[in-house]
XYZ file of C-alpha atoms in Angstrom:
610
model
C -59.461 203.110 -169.777
C -59.211 203.283 -166.036
C -60.978 201.016 -163.619
C -63.399 203.559 -162.260
C -66.151 202.164 -160.098
C -69.652 202.618 -161.453
C -72.382 202.939 -158.837
C -75.182 200.928 -160.340
C -77.354 198.080 -159.236
C -76.597 196.038 -162.323
C -73.130 194.905 -161.212
C -72.234 193.348 -157.925
C -69.192 194.776 -156.215
C -68.805 198.010 -158.183
C -71.429 200.015 -156.320
C -69.668 200.086 -152.940
C -68.941 203.645 -151.810
C -65.363 204.547 -151.144
C -64.079 206.617 -148.204
C -65.939 209.915 -148.140
C -64.361 213.362 -147.922
C -66.004 214.022 -144.571
C -63.808 211.462 -142.824
C -60.723 212.913 -144.472
C -61.645 216.426 -143.288
C -62.316 215.125 -139.781
C -58.940 213.363 -139.763
C -57.180 216.559 -140.844
C -58.946 218.606 -138.158
C -58.130 216.072 -135.457
C -54.577 215.602 -136.720
C -53.783 219.324 -136.638
C -55.958 220.359 -133.713
C -54.778 217.623 -131.325
C -51.083 218.567 -131.333
C -51.974 222.278 -131.095
C -54.079 221.670 -127.957
C -51.382 219.472 -126.420
C -48.738 222.141 -127.023
C -51.048 224.765 -125.569
C -51.541 222.594 -122.484
C -47.820 222.102 -121.965
C -47.233 225.810 -122.477
C -49.894 226.503 -119.835
C -48.131 224.185 -117.364
C -44.766 225.871 -117.937
C -46.209 229.349 -117.556
C -48.266 228.374 -114.494
C -45.220 226.901 -112.757
C -42.575 229.448 -113.799
C -44.632 232.656 -113.828
C -47.899 232.010 -111.964
C -48.784 235.709 -111.949
C -48.779 235.952 -115.759
C -51.486 233.329 -116.291
C -54.068 232.522 -113.669
C -55.662 229.685 -115.703
C -57.045 226.952 -113.486
C -55.392 223.553 -113.576
C -58.543 221.813 -114.727
C -58.544 223.887 -117.956
C -54.928 222.941 -118.681
C -55.775 219.304 -118.066
C -58.752 219.609 -120.389
C -56.516 220.957 -123.160
C -54.138 218.023 -122.746
C -56.906 215.411 -122.637
C -58.745 216.865 -125.655
C -55.478 217.148 -127.596
C -54.520 213.544 -126.873
C -58.049 212.469 -127.753
C -57.774 214.333 -131.075
C -54.524 212.550 -131.797
C -56.147 209.198 -131.042
C -59.180 210.055 -133.196
C -56.879 211.005 -136.064
C -55.054 207.684 -135.717
C -58.328 205.720 -135.732
C -59.728 207.583 -138.722
C -56.503 207.116 -140.686
C -56.574 203.382 -139.941
C -60.183 203.238 -141.127
C -59.322 205.157 -144.292
C -56.427 202.810 -145.037
C -58.747 199.825 -144.651
C -61.315 201.491 -146.920
C -58.679 202.294 -149.527
C -57.447 198.701 -149.495
C -61.054 197.568 -149.735
C -61.664 199.508 -152.965
C -58.154 199.023 -154.359
C -59.501 196.339 -156.692
C -60.874 199.175 -158.844
C -57.308 200.109 -159.762
C -56.429 196.629 -161.030
C -59.736 195.327 -162.400
C -61.616 196.980 -165.217
C -65.349 197.332 -164.809
C -66.881 194.941 -167.363
C -70.093 196.942 -167.688
C -70.551 198.372 -171.179
C -70.112 202.127 -171.283
C -72.711 204.066 -173.246
C -71.611 206.518 -175.899
C -71.747 210.136 -174.772
C -74.684 212.002 -176.358
C -73.591 214.382 -179.066
C -70.139 212.831 -179.432
C -68.720 211.204 -182.534
C -67.870 207.700 -181.359
C -65.070 205.764 -182.971
C -66.412 202.934 -185.070
C -63.918 200.441 -183.668
C -64.894 201.346 -180.133
C -68.421 200.196 -180.991
C -66.988 196.790 -181.931
C -65.107 196.430 -178.640
C -66.519 193.854 -176.204
C -66.557 196.547 -173.519
C -68.610 199.041 -175.511
C -70.604 197.102 -178.084
C -74.309 198.023 -178.021
C -75.250 194.607 -179.461
C -76.606 192.329 -176.709
C -74.905 189.054 -175.832
C -76.405 186.010 -177.611
C -75.747 182.462 -178.859
C -73.335 181.446 -176.077
C -75.768 180.462 -173.336
C -74.413 176.901 -172.981
C -70.798 178.046 -172.697
C -71.812 180.795 -170.260
C -73.639 178.254 -168.086
C -70.559 176.019 -168.029
C -68.337 178.908 -166.969
C -70.801 179.906 -164.250
C -70.748 176.349 -162.900
C -66.959 176.474 -162.858
C -67.071 179.685 -160.829
C -69.785 178.725 -158.351
C -69.180 174.988 -157.960
C -68.632 174.256 -154.273
C -66.667 171.043 -154.899
C -63.417 173.036 -155.246
C -62.810 172.877 -159.004
C -59.502 173.874 -160.509
C -59.100 177.659 -160.010
C -57.617 178.314 -163.487
C -59.407 177.838 -166.798
C -58.247 178.513 -170.365
C -60.828 179.955 -172.749
C -59.450 179.386 -176.248
C -60.751 180.369 -179.667
C -59.875 182.051 -182.940
C -59.975 185.806 -183.232
C -63.506 187.084 -183.699
C -65.458 184.091 -182.368
C -66.382 185.896 -179.128
C -63.962 184.727 -176.440
C -63.471 188.189 -174.910
C -67.190 188.908 -175.097
C -68.033 185.637 -173.339
C -65.474 186.275 -170.590
C -66.800 189.765 -169.928
C -70.398 188.539 -169.963
C -69.464 186.000 -167.310
C -67.998 188.801 -165.186
C -71.174 190.855 -165.616
C -73.598 188.115 -164.654
C -71.975 186.572 -161.584
C -74.168 188.611 -159.256
C -73.987 190.812 -156.187
C -71.691 188.582 -154.152
C -68.728 188.561 -156.554
C -65.868 190.854 -157.486
C -65.230 190.363 -161.189
C -63.525 192.276 -163.960
C -60.800 192.329 -166.586
C -57.242 192.677 -165.340
C -55.515 195.888 -166.340
C -52.056 195.610 -167.871
C -49.150 195.492 -165.457
C -51.231 195.390 -162.256
C -51.110 191.687 -161.396
C -48.886 191.819 -158.257
C -51.308 194.171 -156.453
C -54.392 192.097 -157.189
C -54.645 189.495 -154.469
C -54.085 191.798 -151.455
C -56.943 193.965 -152.740
C -59.217 190.964 -153.208
C -58.309 189.568 -149.799
C -59.369 192.784 -148.063
C -62.590 192.733 -150.033
C -63.507 189.275 -148.755
C -65.698 188.239 -151.688
C -65.258 185.477 -154.257
C -63.532 186.904 -157.299
C -63.213 186.266 -161.014
C -60.176 187.735 -162.779
C -60.310 187.794 -166.577
C -56.919 188.053 -168.277
C -57.756 188.933 -171.876
C -55.237 188.193 -174.648
C -53.150 186.354 -172.091
C -50.945 184.680 -174.707
C -49.442 187.903 -176.038
C -45.835 187.643 -174.921
C -42.357 188.816 -175.725
C -38.874 187.915 -174.617
C -38.410 191.082 -172.573
C -40.030 192.578 -169.497
C -42.083 195.012 -171.508
C -45.373 196.516 -170.349
C -46.143 197.336 -173.956
C -47.443 193.999 -175.089
C -46.169 191.140 -172.968
C -48.789 189.522 -170.767
C -47.137 186.193 -169.986
C -44.177 187.627 -168.125
C -45.700 190.803 -166.697
C -49.183 189.557 -165.727
C -49.724 185.806 -166.044
C -46.602 184.562 -164.288
C -46.874 187.030 -161.345
C -50.531 186.044 -160.908
C -49.679 182.353 -160.730
C -46.789 182.908 -158.327
C -48.908 185.049 -156.000
C -52.017 182.889 -156.246
C -53.371 182.287 -152.728
C -53.630 178.806 -151.300
C -56.951 177.015 -151.247
C -57.815 177.688 -147.624
C -61.254 176.576 -146.515
C -62.006 179.908 -144.880
C -60.842 182.046 -147.824
C -63.114 183.290 -150.572
C -62.480 181.454 -153.856
C -60.599 183.157 -156.680
C -60.958 182.100 -160.307
C -58.467 183.012 -163.045
C -59.841 182.946 -166.596
C -57.146 183.232 -169.282
C -58.442 184.140 -172.746
C -56.007 182.754 -175.340
C -55.853 181.811 -179.007
C -54.155 178.410 -178.624
C -54.340 176.731 -175.231
C -51.462 174.262 -175.560
C -48.986 176.801 -176.874
C -49.960 179.189 -174.117
C -49.455 176.414 -171.584
C -46.013 175.640 -173.010
C -44.900 179.287 -172.899
C -46.046 179.760 -169.300
C -44.421 176.500 -168.170
C -41.195 177.637 -169.839
C -41.244 180.793 -167.712
C -41.985 178.745 -164.581
C -39.577 175.884 -165.319
C -36.594 176.758 -163.151
C -37.572 178.841 -160.129
C -41.103 177.872 -159.176
C -42.638 175.073 -157.177
C -44.626 172.225 -158.752
C -47.796 173.668 -157.214
C -47.418 176.848 -159.251
C -46.798 174.964 -162.487
C -49.724 172.668 -161.743
C -52.085 175.647 -161.881
C -51.504 175.806 -165.641
C -50.693 172.140 -166.331
C -54.006 170.927 -164.926
C -56.151 173.852 -166.072
C -59.189 172.729 -168.097
C -59.736 174.170 -171.565
C -62.939 175.477 -173.094
C -62.493 175.730 -176.873
C -64.916 178.197 -178.379
C -66.045 177.315 -181.890
C -68.151 179.309 -184.298
C -71.840 179.444 -183.366
C -73.924 177.302 -185.683
C -76.463 179.639 -187.313
C -78.509 179.156 -190.471
C -79.356 181.909 -192.946
C -82.520 182.917 -191.146
C -80.693 183.249 -187.828
C -77.900 185.246 -189.487
C -80.471 187.575 -191.028
C -82.119 188.108 -187.652
C -78.750 188.729 -185.921
C -77.720 191.163 -188.632
C -80.975 193.114 -188.422
C -80.690 193.352 -184.638
C -77.056 194.503 -184.838
C -77.903 197.137 -187.471
C -80.667 198.508 -185.249
C -78.374 198.612 -182.209
C -75.520 200.321 -184.063
C -77.915 202.801 -185.661
C -79.252 203.762 -182.247
C -75.707 204.068 -180.825
C -74.716 206.357 -183.697
C -77.750 208.558 -183.064
C -79.264 207.993 -186.465
C -82.824 207.329 -187.519
C -83.525 203.706 -188.481
C -83.954 203.034 -192.191
C -86.105 200.468 -193.901
C -85.103 197.652 -196.214
C -82.347 196.058 -194.139
C -83.969 192.885 -192.856
C -82.996 190.540 -195.719
C -79.589 188.862 -195.648
C -79.870 186.614 -198.650
C -76.270 187.153 -199.765
C -74.681 186.194 -196.438
C -73.486 182.637 -195.985
C -72.816 180.534 -192.929
C -69.459 180.326 -191.218
C -69.172 184.016 -190.357
C -67.696 184.942 -187.003
C -69.684 187.220 -184.700
C -67.073 189.925 -185.237
C -67.465 189.760 -189.011
C -71.242 189.863 -188.680
C -71.144 192.872 -186.343
C -68.607 194.716 -188.506
C -70.770 194.206 -191.578
C -73.826 195.411 -189.657
C -71.888 198.500 -188.552
C -71.042 199.234 -192.202
C -74.720 198.949 -193.049
C -75.602 201.349 -190.230
C -72.913 203.830 -191.334
C -73.537 203.812 -195.071
C -77.287 203.375 -195.071
C -76.950 200.684 -197.706
C -79.214 197.604 -197.682
C -78.236 194.278 -196.233
C -75.889 193.048 -199.050
C -73.187 195.117 -197.318
C -72.992 192.206 -194.890
C -71.753 189.976 -197.707
C -68.647 192.079 -198.357
C -65.195 190.681 -197.809
C -63.462 191.511 -194.552
C -60.969 193.737 -196.359
C -63.778 195.795 -197.896
C -65.494 196.184 -194.537
C -62.232 197.323 -192.934
C -61.648 199.853 -195.704
C -65.086 201.429 -195.202
C -64.667 201.570 -191.433
C -61.195 203.094 -191.666
C -62.334 205.703 -194.162
C -64.807 206.988 -191.576
C -62.312 206.658 -188.736
C -59.621 208.617 -190.585
C -62.121 211.413 -191.208
C -62.852 211.452 -187.496
C -59.124 211.645 -186.701
C -58.639 214.594 -189.016
C -61.687 216.429 -187.683
C -60.544 215.842 -184.102
C -57.023 217.062 -184.897
C -58.344 220.209 -186.630
C -60.393 221.146 -183.552
C -57.692 220.336 -180.993
C -57.206 221.973 -178.514
C -59.677 224.762 -179.379
C -62.603 224.281 -181.784
C -61.905 225.424 -185.327
C -58.224 226.187 -184.731
C -55.597 223.954 -186.392
C -53.243 224.317 -183.435
C -51.325 221.085 -183.986
C -48.018 221.735 -185.770
C -47.758 220.899 -189.491
C -51.381 219.803 -189.746
C -52.280 222.469 -192.304
C -49.412 221.399 -194.593
C -49.863 217.636 -194.136
C -53.491 216.566 -193.676
C -52.424 212.899 -193.535
C -50.370 213.490 -190.382
C -53.068 212.233 -187.908
C -53.144 208.911 -189.728
C -49.335 208.679 -189.706
C -49.204 209.493 -185.987
C -51.640 206.696 -185.137
C -49.738 204.307 -187.410
C -46.431 205.118 -185.735
C -47.763 204.683 -182.230
C -49.357 201.366 -183.157
C -46.064 200.115 -184.544
C -43.803 201.208 -181.730
C -46.093 200.934 -178.709
C -48.178 203.718 -177.213
C -48.081 203.169 -173.449
C -44.975 205.229 -172.694
C -45.263 208.959 -173.242
C -41.595 209.821 -173.758
C -40.943 206.843 -176.009
C -43.998 207.713 -178.103
C -42.699 211.251 -178.642
C -39.293 209.924 -179.725
C -40.972 207.493 -182.121
C -42.845 210.312 -183.826
C -39.554 212.107 -184.456
C -38.829 209.493 -187.146
C -41.741 210.701 -189.286
C -40.663 212.716 -192.345
C -42.763 215.655 -191.145
C -40.439 216.144 -188.154
C -37.154 215.278 -189.873
C -34.439 217.894 -189.744
C -35.864 219.879 -186.840
C -33.675 220.900 -183.952
C -33.998 218.791 -180.859
C -36.080 221.098 -178.684
C -38.473 222.042 -181.451
C -38.966 218.434 -182.544
C -39.653 217.428 -178.954
C -42.253 220.153 -178.523
C -44.082 219.318 -181.740
C -44.105 215.556 -181.216
C -45.256 216.007 -177.614
C -48.228 218.002 -178.854
C -49.159 215.157 -181.180
C -48.807 212.587 -178.399
C -51.185 214.683 -176.285
C -53.625 214.702 -179.189
C -53.372 210.948 -179.643
C -54.010 210.355 -175.941
C -57.019 212.664 -176.037
C -58.318 210.850 -179.123
C -57.875 207.530 -177.390
C -59.488 208.762 -174.191
C -56.505 207.744 -172.092
C -53.890 209.455 -169.959
C -50.138 209.460 -169.653
C -50.420 206.690 -167.062
C -49.848 203.346 -168.764
C -52.268 201.427 -166.540
C -55.149 203.660 -167.620
C -54.780 202.644 -171.261
C -56.005 199.069 -171.221
C -57.724 199.132 -174.589
C -55.920 199.321 -177.937
C -56.306 202.402 -180.072
C -57.723 200.332 -182.887
C -59.612 197.241 -181.878
C -60.499 194.502 -182.432
C -56.964 193.553 -183.317
C -57.677 192.235 -186.806
C -58.632 195.760 -187.948
C -55.351 197.130 -186.610
C -53.581 194.395 -188.573
C -55.370 195.431 -191.766
C -54.451 199.079 -191.176
C -50.778 198.293 -190.606
C -50.580 195.859 -193.506
C -52.078 198.142 -196.113
C -50.274 201.302 -195.006
C -46.830 199.707 -194.712
C -47.132 197.957 -198.069
C -48.127 201.240 -199.689
C -45.141 203.127 -198.216
C -42.078 200.868 -197.724
C -39.787 203.848 -197.141
C -41.890 204.933 -194.169
C -41.676 201.412 -192.768
C -37.884 201.433 -193.094
C -37.697 204.811 -191.377
C -39.934 203.786 -188.482
C -38.211 200.488 -187.780
C -34.689 201.894 -187.841
C -33.065 202.295 -184.455
C -35.639 200.352 -182.459
C -34.470 199.113 -179.089
C -35.013 195.533 -177.964
C -38.433 196.142 -176.462
C -39.756 197.970 -179.532
C -38.275 195.295 -181.781
C -40.167 192.636 -179.817
C -43.355 194.648 -180.030
C -43.138 195.189 -183.772
C -42.158 191.588 -184.510
C -45.095 190.277 -182.513
C -47.430 192.684 -184.277
C -46.266 191.636 -187.734
C -46.432 187.928 -186.888
C -49.990 188.211 -185.583
C -50.952 190.225 -188.668
C -49.869 187.278 -190.842
C -52.558 185.156 -189.192
C -55.249 187.482 -190.535
C -53.833 188.763 -193.829
C -51.339 186.954 -196.100
C -50.309 190.345 -197.500
C -48.692 191.146 -194.133
C -46.038 188.505 -194.788
C -44.023 190.786 -197.068
C -43.703 193.329 -194.247
C -42.528 190.585 -191.903
C -40.002 189.289 -194.449
C -38.500 192.741 -194.998
C -38.372 193.327 -191.252
C -36.497 190.075 -190.541
C -34.168 190.533 -193.528
C -33.103 193.931 -192.265
C -31.592 192.480 -189.086
C -31.696 188.654 -188.987
C -29.974 188.332 -185.624
C -32.165 190.820 -183.718
C -35.433 190.970 -185.633
C -35.251 187.295 -186.556
C -34.866 186.353 -182.914
C -37.890 188.461 -181.993
C -39.971 187.073 -184.858
C -39.164 183.452 -184.021
C -40.121 183.993 -180.395
C -43.350 185.728 -181.360
C -44.378 183.192 -184.006
C -43.875 180.253 -181.665
C -47.038 181.088 -179.718
C -49.340 181.901 -182.642
C -52.488 179.887 -183.144
C -51.391 179.395 -186.776
C -47.594 179.762 -186.897
C -47.494 178.141 -190.334
C -48.785 181.425 -191.790
C -45.800 183.424 -190.502
C -43.161 180.687 -190.827
C -42.487 180.985 -194.611
C -41.968 184.736 -194.432
C -39.596 184.491 -191.453
C -37.666 181.749 -193.243
C -37.378 183.868 -196.388
C -36.119 186.849 -194.380
C -33.495 184.695 -192.659
C -32.453 183.105 -195.953
C -32.033 186.332 -197.947
C -30.884 189.163 -195.652
C -30.600 192.590 -197.187
C -27.152 193.524 -198.537
C -26.626 196.445 -196.149
C -27.368 194.608 -192.907
C -23.729 194.402 -191.888
C -21.323 191.462 -191.479
C -22.512 187.921 -192.035
C -23.827 186.016 -189.054
C -21.486 183.589 -187.313
C -22.376 180.007 -186.480
C -23.091 180.924 -182.851
C -25.696 183.472 -184.023
C -27.397 180.852 -186.156
C -27.273 178.417 -183.242
C -29.022 180.956 -181.000
C -31.703 181.508 -183.619
C -32.025 177.767 -184.188
C -32.898 177.238 -180.535
C -35.844 179.638 -180.908
C -37.374 177.859 -183.935
C -39.124 174.685 -182.746
C -39.408 172.269 -185.686
C -43.002 171.366 -184.821
C -44.393 174.877 -185.298
C -41.712 176.569 -187.468
C -40.373 173.805 -189.727
C -39.328 175.997 -192.668
C -37.468 178.537 -190.539
C -35.848 175.716 -188.615
C -34.680 174.074 -191.844
C -33.261 177.334 -193.196
C -31.414 178.053 -189.961
C -30.023 174.516 -189.759
C -28.659 174.802 -193.301
C -27.207 178.266 -192.663
C -25.703 177.017 -189.385
C -23.904 174.201 -191.199
C -22.684 176.565 -193.909
C -21.428 179.070 -191.350
C -19.707 176.285 -189.419
C -17.961 174.976 -192.534
C -16.901 178.493 -193.474
C -15.475 179.075 -190.006
C -13.617 175.732 -190.125
C -12.220 176.609 -193.535
C -11.107 180.011 -192.315
C -9.521 178.414 -189.259
C -7.584 175.900 -191.415
C -6.412 178.699 -193.690
C -5.291 180.738 -190.694
C -3.494 177.727 -189.230
C -1.593 177.070 -192.486
C -0.645 180.733 -192.655
C 0.738 180.641 -189.099
C 2.704 177.491 -189.878
C 4.158 179.052 -193.020
C 5.224 182.115 -191.052
C 6.804 179.916 -188.403
C 8.833 177.992 -191.024
C 9.975 181.264 -192.568
C 11.249 182.500 -189.211
C 13.212 179.280 -188.620
C 14.950 179.513 -191.998
């Protein structure tokens, strides 16, 4: 989703008009007309001097042409300078996403997961007034508080929603929004030209990898550049606040400090070291409050879906306490979709995800059947394989969807496109990538695709876990031949899925066992920053301990030593223990082989002497 400015009175800073087309037209007229008049004036001088009888134009007219031409050139220069200033002034729209919720288009079939997104949810913000007031004080306090704050909390408790609500409510005098992926270096010049205090929300800031990948890494591509470019605290400069939304504050701090350890000044590292932390816990709600929240959410989702409200949904007797806001909203969305009474809210999270995905898959198939012209199955192989839209979305989730060419090559691994000649496979997969982008509402430009295709992330984890467990051969086909960046992406995805669903561990084990040196390295790096690494640690350890038979030659001691350095004993004790044992075994085997080789050389030397 691109950062397009919305002209409304409800959000300060996003209603400023950009440079109009009239100034651009005037600049073009002055830029072309000025030189033409100047050339005409010089031509008049030459003709008047060389052949005075050919042109009896008075000198004052020639002078007027020159003066007007030079004036046009100057006007063009002034207008261009003004347009450059105006473009810099509104450049923040290209790096900050408007936090205002976007209403569903009338007559459209909205994706159910889009309705659960913090940017698009129709359910009003509630139950976090105290935390919101604290964040507002941090932003507006004139005593120069620390400019960086870490907002930490488990998935589903409302961290992203709280951060966006803060951005929405700061008022007319602020520039606030969510940072788009990969746009950090251009942020501060745009904010400086704007001249207003600013709040920059970096959502999911602790997603990182070991490579400079725009697919999923935020620590190296966004967080670290922001900290390095952070402006000094000048008294005459407008304040800037950085709000990092993370799962585990201390692990995020450790990862960022690791990136900043060698090349950066202590002032840059202090921005994260001294950053305060706001841990967001579950809101304390009794049964009556849960029933009221559920009824309100059902009404809001029903209205967003364009359906008539139904009776008999106010009671929530089967729902217990301890439910996250995301779980409560997802259950309410199921109630609004199915028309069932309130006990739908008491379903398990897996059952809720299954109902939501059943509707979403139907929407994918309907959208694919009517793309690009209504009623015409123009996409290749759709008529023969109705499950292909689901497989396309699954593949792009696994391998990363922000690069057009790479997405097309990833789809070539699907069985539907196997065996095709190169040009034909490229044409068919490109058509499916275009469909997926149209379904997502994005473009081929990576920066305009800030939102995931399936969000919140826990639902994407359920989708990947269930589909990959049901079709192991497809998983093997999709993961074969991944480059380093895609390997990092997939390892991080599988590790984070283990936090939500224990069933995802088998996928992670098989992935690590297939290539312990490459995939194991990526998994260890990804698991080290999880909020609950103990859920992924046993599966990584099992994959490192029992590699698949066809993975190639055994790892050497130096490979195990490299992996051992990436498995901190505090967060990954089982993997660390397995690697330490394998490292000792590999070392003893290498020493034994070296002694055997030495004895063989000595025996050959004695034979030559005799």
